[in-house]
Amino acid sequence: MMRVNRRTFLNQGMTITIGLFVALWNKITLNQIKLGKQRKHIFPFDKNKSITFIDDFIIINRDNQTQVFRAHCTHLGCKINQATTDKLVCPCHGSEYDLNGQVLKGPAYKNLNIMKSSISEDGSQIEIEA
Ligand code: FES
């Protein structure tokens, strides 16, 4: 039977720890790179509709201005899919946001994420960067 001395044991332990750290670091940084890539999403646009839930986005159209928010609640990420005339409501734990994406009622405490968007020249499509 082979005996492992203390030094060898520590060296192997250190090697395994460093290997795990490097693997974890790679995973984290690769995720960051993926997050850094922006994708463009194009959807039909109806300027007469004040609130549109589409895919992972909420399009708010009022006073001739259009704002797009990510539809995921900032509390635990549920998809917001309900609205009244003046607020957006998360179905999971009841957080509410005004139509500017500002938190009105928790448990969420961060405002909705605003997405970059542009409307096509003919006004029929909206392009969202996400
Ligand atoms: S996930 Fe929206 S309130 Fe909890």
PDB file of C-alpha atoms and ligand atoms in Angstrom:
ATOM      1  CA  MET A   1       0.000   0.000   0.000  1.00  0.00           C
ATOM      2  CA  MET A   2       1.325   3.418  -0.987  1.00  0.00           C
ATOM      3  CA  ARG A   3       1.583   5.998   1.741  1.00  0.00           C
ATOM      4  CA  VAL A   4       1.021   9.657   0.915  1.00  0.00           C
ATOM      5  CA  ASN A   5       3.004  12.092   2.954  1.00  0.00           C
ATOM      6  CA  ARG A   6       1.608  15.380   4.149  1.00  0.00           C
ATOM      7  CA  ARG A   7       3.400  17.464   1.496  1.00  0.00           C
ATOM      8  CA  THR A   8       2.092  15.332  -1.386  1.00  0.00           C
ATOM      9  CA  PHE A   9      -1.417  15.438   0.070  1.00  0.00           C
ATOM     10  CA  LEU A  10      -1.323  19.246   0.319  1.00  0.00           C
ATOM     11  CA  ASN A  11       0.100  19.597  -3.201  1.00  0.00           C
ATOM     12  CA  GLN A  12      -2.666  17.437  -4.652  1.00  0.00           C
ATOM     13  CA  GLY A  13      -5.300  19.318  -2.676  1.00  0.00           C
ATOM     14  CA  MET A  14      -3.920  22.649  -3.888  1.00  0.00           C
ATOM     15  CA  THR A  15      -3.867  21.423  -7.501  1.00  0.00           C
ATOM     16  CA  ILE A  16      -7.488  20.284  -7.292  1.00  0.00           C
ATOM     17  CA  THR A  17      -8.548  23.560  -5.655  1.00  0.00           C
ATOM     18  CA  ILE A  18      -6.811  25.651  -8.319  1.00  0.00           C
ATOM     19  CA  GLY A  19      -8.326  23.477 -11.064  1.00  0.00           C
ATOM     20  CA  LEU A  20     -11.818  23.972  -9.663  1.00  0.00           C
ATOM     21  CA  PHE A  21     -11.227  27.708  -9.314  1.00  0.00           C
ATOM     22  CA  VAL A  22     -10.049  27.994 -12.947  1.00  0.00           C
ATOM     23  CA  ALA A  23     -13.057  25.983 -14.183  1.00  0.00           C
ATOM     24  CA  LEU A  24     -15.444  28.170 -12.194  1.00  0.00           C
ATOM     25  CA  TRP A  25     -13.720  31.345 -13.383  1.00  0.00           C
ATOM     26  CA  ASN A  26     -14.007  30.237 -17.022  1.00  0.00           C
ATOM     27  CA  LYS A  27     -17.687  29.498 -16.591  1.00  0.00           C
ATOM     28  CA  ILE A  28     -18.334  32.909 -15.033  1.00  0.00           C
ATOM     29  CA  THR A  29     -16.347  34.838 -17.634  1.00  0.00           C
ATOM     30  CA  LEU A  30     -17.900  32.928 -20.539  1.00  0.00           C
ATOM     31  CA  ASN A  31     -21.332  33.829 -19.176  1.00  0.00           C
ATOM     32  CA  GLN A  32     -20.221  37.460 -19.025  1.00  0.00           C
ATOM     33  CA  ILE A  33     -19.155  37.312 -22.668  1.00  0.00           C
ATOM     34  CA  LYS A  34     -22.498  35.797 -23.635  1.00  0.00           C
ATOM     35  CA  LEU A  35     -24.286  38.539 -21.681  1.00  0.00           C
ATOM     36  CA  GLY A  36     -22.205  41.125 -23.498  1.00  0.00           C
ATOM     37  CA  LYS A  37     -23.558  40.027 -26.869  1.00  0.00           C
ATOM     38  CA  GLN A  38     -26.586  42.021 -27.865  1.00  0.00           C
ATOM     39  CA  ARG A  39     -29.296  40.437 -29.935  1.00  0.00           C
ATOM     40  CA  LYS A  40     -31.859  42.327 -31.891  1.00  0.00           C
ATOM     41  CA  HIS A  41     -35.497  41.341 -31.759  1.00  0.00           C
ATOM     42  CA  ILE A  42     -37.971  42.658 -34.280  1.00  0.00           C
ATOM     43  CA  PHE A  43     -41.701  42.640 -33.567  1.00  0.00           C
ATOM     44  CA  PRO A  44     -44.761  44.152 -35.187  1.00  0.00           C
ATOM     45  CA  PHE A  45     -45.586  47.528 -33.636  1.00  0.00           C
ATOM     46  CA  ASP A  46     -49.000  49.059 -33.049  1.00  0.00           C
ATOM     47  CA  LYS A  47     -48.727  52.691 -31.993  1.00  0.00           C
ATOM     48  CA  ASN A  48     -52.385  52.675 -30.919  1.00  0.00           C
ATOM     49  CA  LYS A  49     -51.852  50.017 -28.272  1.00  0.00           C
ATOM     50  CA  SER A  50     -50.642  51.510 -24.980  1.00  0.00           C
ATOM     51  CA  ILE A  51     -49.308  48.300 -23.382  1.00  0.00           C
ATOM     52  CA  THR A  52     -48.030  45.308 -25.308  1.00  0.00           C
ATOM     53  CA  PHE A  53     -46.620  42.143 -23.777  1.00  0.00           C
ATOM     54  CA  ILE A  54     -44.508  40.394 -26.357  1.00  0.00           C
ATOM     55  CA  ASP A  55     -41.929  37.679 -25.852  1.00  0.00           C
ATOM     56  CA  ASP A  56     -39.688  38.852 -22.975  1.00  0.00           C
ATOM     57  CA  PHE A  57     -40.619  42.500 -23.315  1.00  0.00           C
ATOM     58  CA  ILE A  58     -43.239  45.032 -22.351  1.00  0.00           C
ATOM     59  CA  ILE A  59     -43.767  47.867 -24.800  1.00  0.00           C
ATOM     60  CA  ILE A  60     -45.347  50.983 -23.331  1.00  0.00           C
ATOM     61  CA  ASN A  61     -46.639  53.493 -25.811  1.00  0.00           C
ATOM     62  CA  ARG A  62     -48.099  56.750 -24.534  1.00  0.00           C
ATOM     63  CA  ASP A  63     -47.802  60.468 -25.128  1.00  0.00           C
ATOM     64  CA  ASN A  64     -46.152  59.696 -28.483  1.00  0.00           C
ATOM     65  CA  GLN A  65     -43.254  58.036 -26.676  1.00  0.00           C
ATOM     66  CA  THR A  66     -42.355  54.391 -26.643  1.00  0.00           C
ATOM     67  CA  GLN A  67     -40.474  52.644 -23.854  1.00  0.00           C
ATOM     68  CA  VAL A  68     -39.521  49.002 -23.728  1.00  0.00           C
ATOM     69  CA  PHE A  69     -38.858  47.073 -20.538  1.00  0.00           C
ATOM     70  CA  ARG A  70     -37.612  43.584 -19.937  1.00  0.00           C
ATOM     71  CA  ALA A  71     -40.697  41.688 -18.795  1.00  0.00           C
ATOM     72  CA  HIS A  72     -38.932  39.912 -15.958  1.00  0.00           C
ATOM     73  CA  CYS A  73     -39.763  41.136 -12.486  1.00  0.00           C
ATOM     74  CA  THR A  74     -36.751  42.437 -10.599  1.00  0.00           C
ATOM     75  CA  HIS A  75     -37.791  40.513  -7.497  1.00  0.00           C
ATOM     76  CA  LEU A  76     -37.299  36.889  -8.546  1.00  0.00           C
ATOM     77  CA  GLY A  77     -37.606  37.096 -12.298  1.00  0.00           C
ATOM     78  CA  CYS A  78     -41.220  36.072 -12.950  1.00  0.00           C
ATOM     79  CA  LYS A  79     -42.568  37.230 -16.256  1.00  0.00           C
ATOM     80  CA  ILE A  80     -44.839  40.211 -15.822  1.00  0.00           C
ATOM     81  CA  ASN A  81     -47.938  39.651 -17.894  1.00  0.00           C
ATOM     82  CA  GLN A  82     -50.643  41.706 -16.247  1.00  0.00           C
ATOM     83  CA  ALA A  83     -51.474  45.382 -16.356  1.00  0.00           C
ATOM     84  CA  THR A  84     -54.145  47.810 -15.293  1.00  0.00           C
ATOM     85  CA  THR A  85     -54.514  51.176 -16.989  1.00  0.00           C
ATOM     86  CA  ASP A  86     -51.636  52.670 -15.040  1.00  0.00           C
ATOM     87  CA  LYS A  87     -49.490  49.875 -13.654  1.00  0.00           C
ATOM     88  CA  LEU A  88     -47.792  46.581 -14.415  1.00  0.00           C
ATOM     89  CA  VAL A  89     -48.356  43.724 -11.994  1.00  0.00           C
ATOM     90  CA  CYS A  90     -46.171  40.704 -11.368  1.00  0.00           C
ATOM     91  CA  PRO A  91     -48.296  37.559 -11.037  1.00  0.00           C
ATOM     92  CA  CYS A  92     -45.928  35.829  -8.599  1.00  0.00           C
ATOM     93  CA  HIS A  93     -45.744  37.971  -5.467  1.00  0.00           C
ATOM     94  CA  GLY A  94     -47.683  41.060  -6.474  1.00  0.00           C
ATOM     95  CA  SER A  95     -44.968  43.621  -7.153  1.00  0.00           C
ATOM     96  CA  GLU A  96     -46.290  46.603  -9.043  1.00  0.00           C
ATOM     97  CA  TYR A  97     -44.543  49.022 -11.380  1.00  0.00           C
ATOM     98  CA  ASP A  98     -45.768  52.238 -12.938  1.00  0.00           C
ATOM     99  CA  LEU A  99     -45.691  52.650 -16.700  1.00  0.00           C
ATOM    100  CA  ASN A 100     -42.198  54.154 -16.436  1.00  0.00           C
ATOM    101  CA  GLY A 101     -40.956  50.916 -14.891  1.00  0.00           C
ATOM    102  CA  GLN A 102     -40.623  52.399 -11.383  1.00  0.00           C
ATOM    103  CA  VAL A 103     -41.492  50.167  -8.451  1.00  0.00           C
ATOM    104  CA  LEU A 104     -44.791  51.121  -6.828  1.00  0.00           C
ATOM    105  CA  LYS A 105     -45.128  48.142  -4.518  1.00  0.00           C
ATOM    106  CA  GLY A 106     -42.710  45.400  -3.423  1.00  0.00           C
ATOM    107  CA  PRO A 107     -41.362  42.951  -2.717  1.00  0.00           C
ATOM    108  CA  ALA A 108     -39.391  44.093  -5.793  1.00  0.00           C
ATOM    109  CA  TYR A 109     -37.278  47.120  -4.990  1.00  0.00           C
ATOM    110  CA  LYS A 110     -35.440  47.650  -8.284  1.00  0.00           C
ATOM    111  CA  ASN A 111     -37.093  49.309 -11.256  1.00  0.00           C
ATOM    112  CA  LEU A 112     -37.673  47.393 -14.479  1.00  0.00           C
ATOM    113  CA  ASN A 113     -34.785  47.231 -16.932  1.00  0.00           C
ATOM    114  CA  ILE A 114     -35.181  49.607 -19.848  1.00  0.00           C
ATOM    115  CA  MET A 115     -34.270  48.155 -23.239  1.00  0.00           C
ATOM    116  CA  LYS A 116     -32.893  50.034 -26.234  1.00  0.00           C
ATOM    117  CA  SER A 117     -35.411  50.131 -29.038  1.00  0.00           C
ATOM    118  CA  SER A 118     -36.204  51.845 -32.298  1.00  0.00           C
ATOM    119  CA  ILE A 119     -39.256  51.983 -34.498  1.00  0.00           C
ATOM    120  CA  SER A 120     -39.014  51.423 -38.236  1.00  0.00           C
ATOM    121  CA  GLU A 121     -39.546  54.357 -40.567  1.00  0.00           C
ATOM    122  CA  ASP A 122     -42.994  53.174 -41.588  1.00  0.00           C
ATOM    123  CA  GLY A 123     -43.924  52.618 -37.918  1.00  0.00           C
ATOM    124  CA  SER A 124     -44.916  49.004 -38.402  1.00  0.00           C
ATOM    125  CA  GLN A 125     -42.049  47.334 -36.542  1.00  0.00           C
ATOM    126  CA  ILE A 126     -40.066  47.810 -33.380  1.00  0.00           C
ATOM    127  CA  GLU A 127     -36.503  46.620 -32.973  1.00  0.00           C
ATOM    128  CA  ILE A 128     -35.374  45.823 -29.449  1.00  0.00           C
ATOM    129  CA  GLU A 129     -31.760  45.258 -28.427  1.00  0.00           C
ATOM    130  CA  ALA A 130     -31.432  42.679 -25.710  1.00  0.00           C
TER     131      ALA A 130
HETATM  132  S1  FES B   1     -41.098  37.636  -8.835  1.00  0.00           S
HETATM  133 FE1  FES B   1     -42.320  39.357  -9.124  1.00  0.00          FE
HETATM  134  S2  FES B   1     -42.985  39.880  -7.181  1.00  0.00           S
HETATM  135 FE2  FES B   1     -41.740  38.160  -6.860  1.00  0.00          FE
END
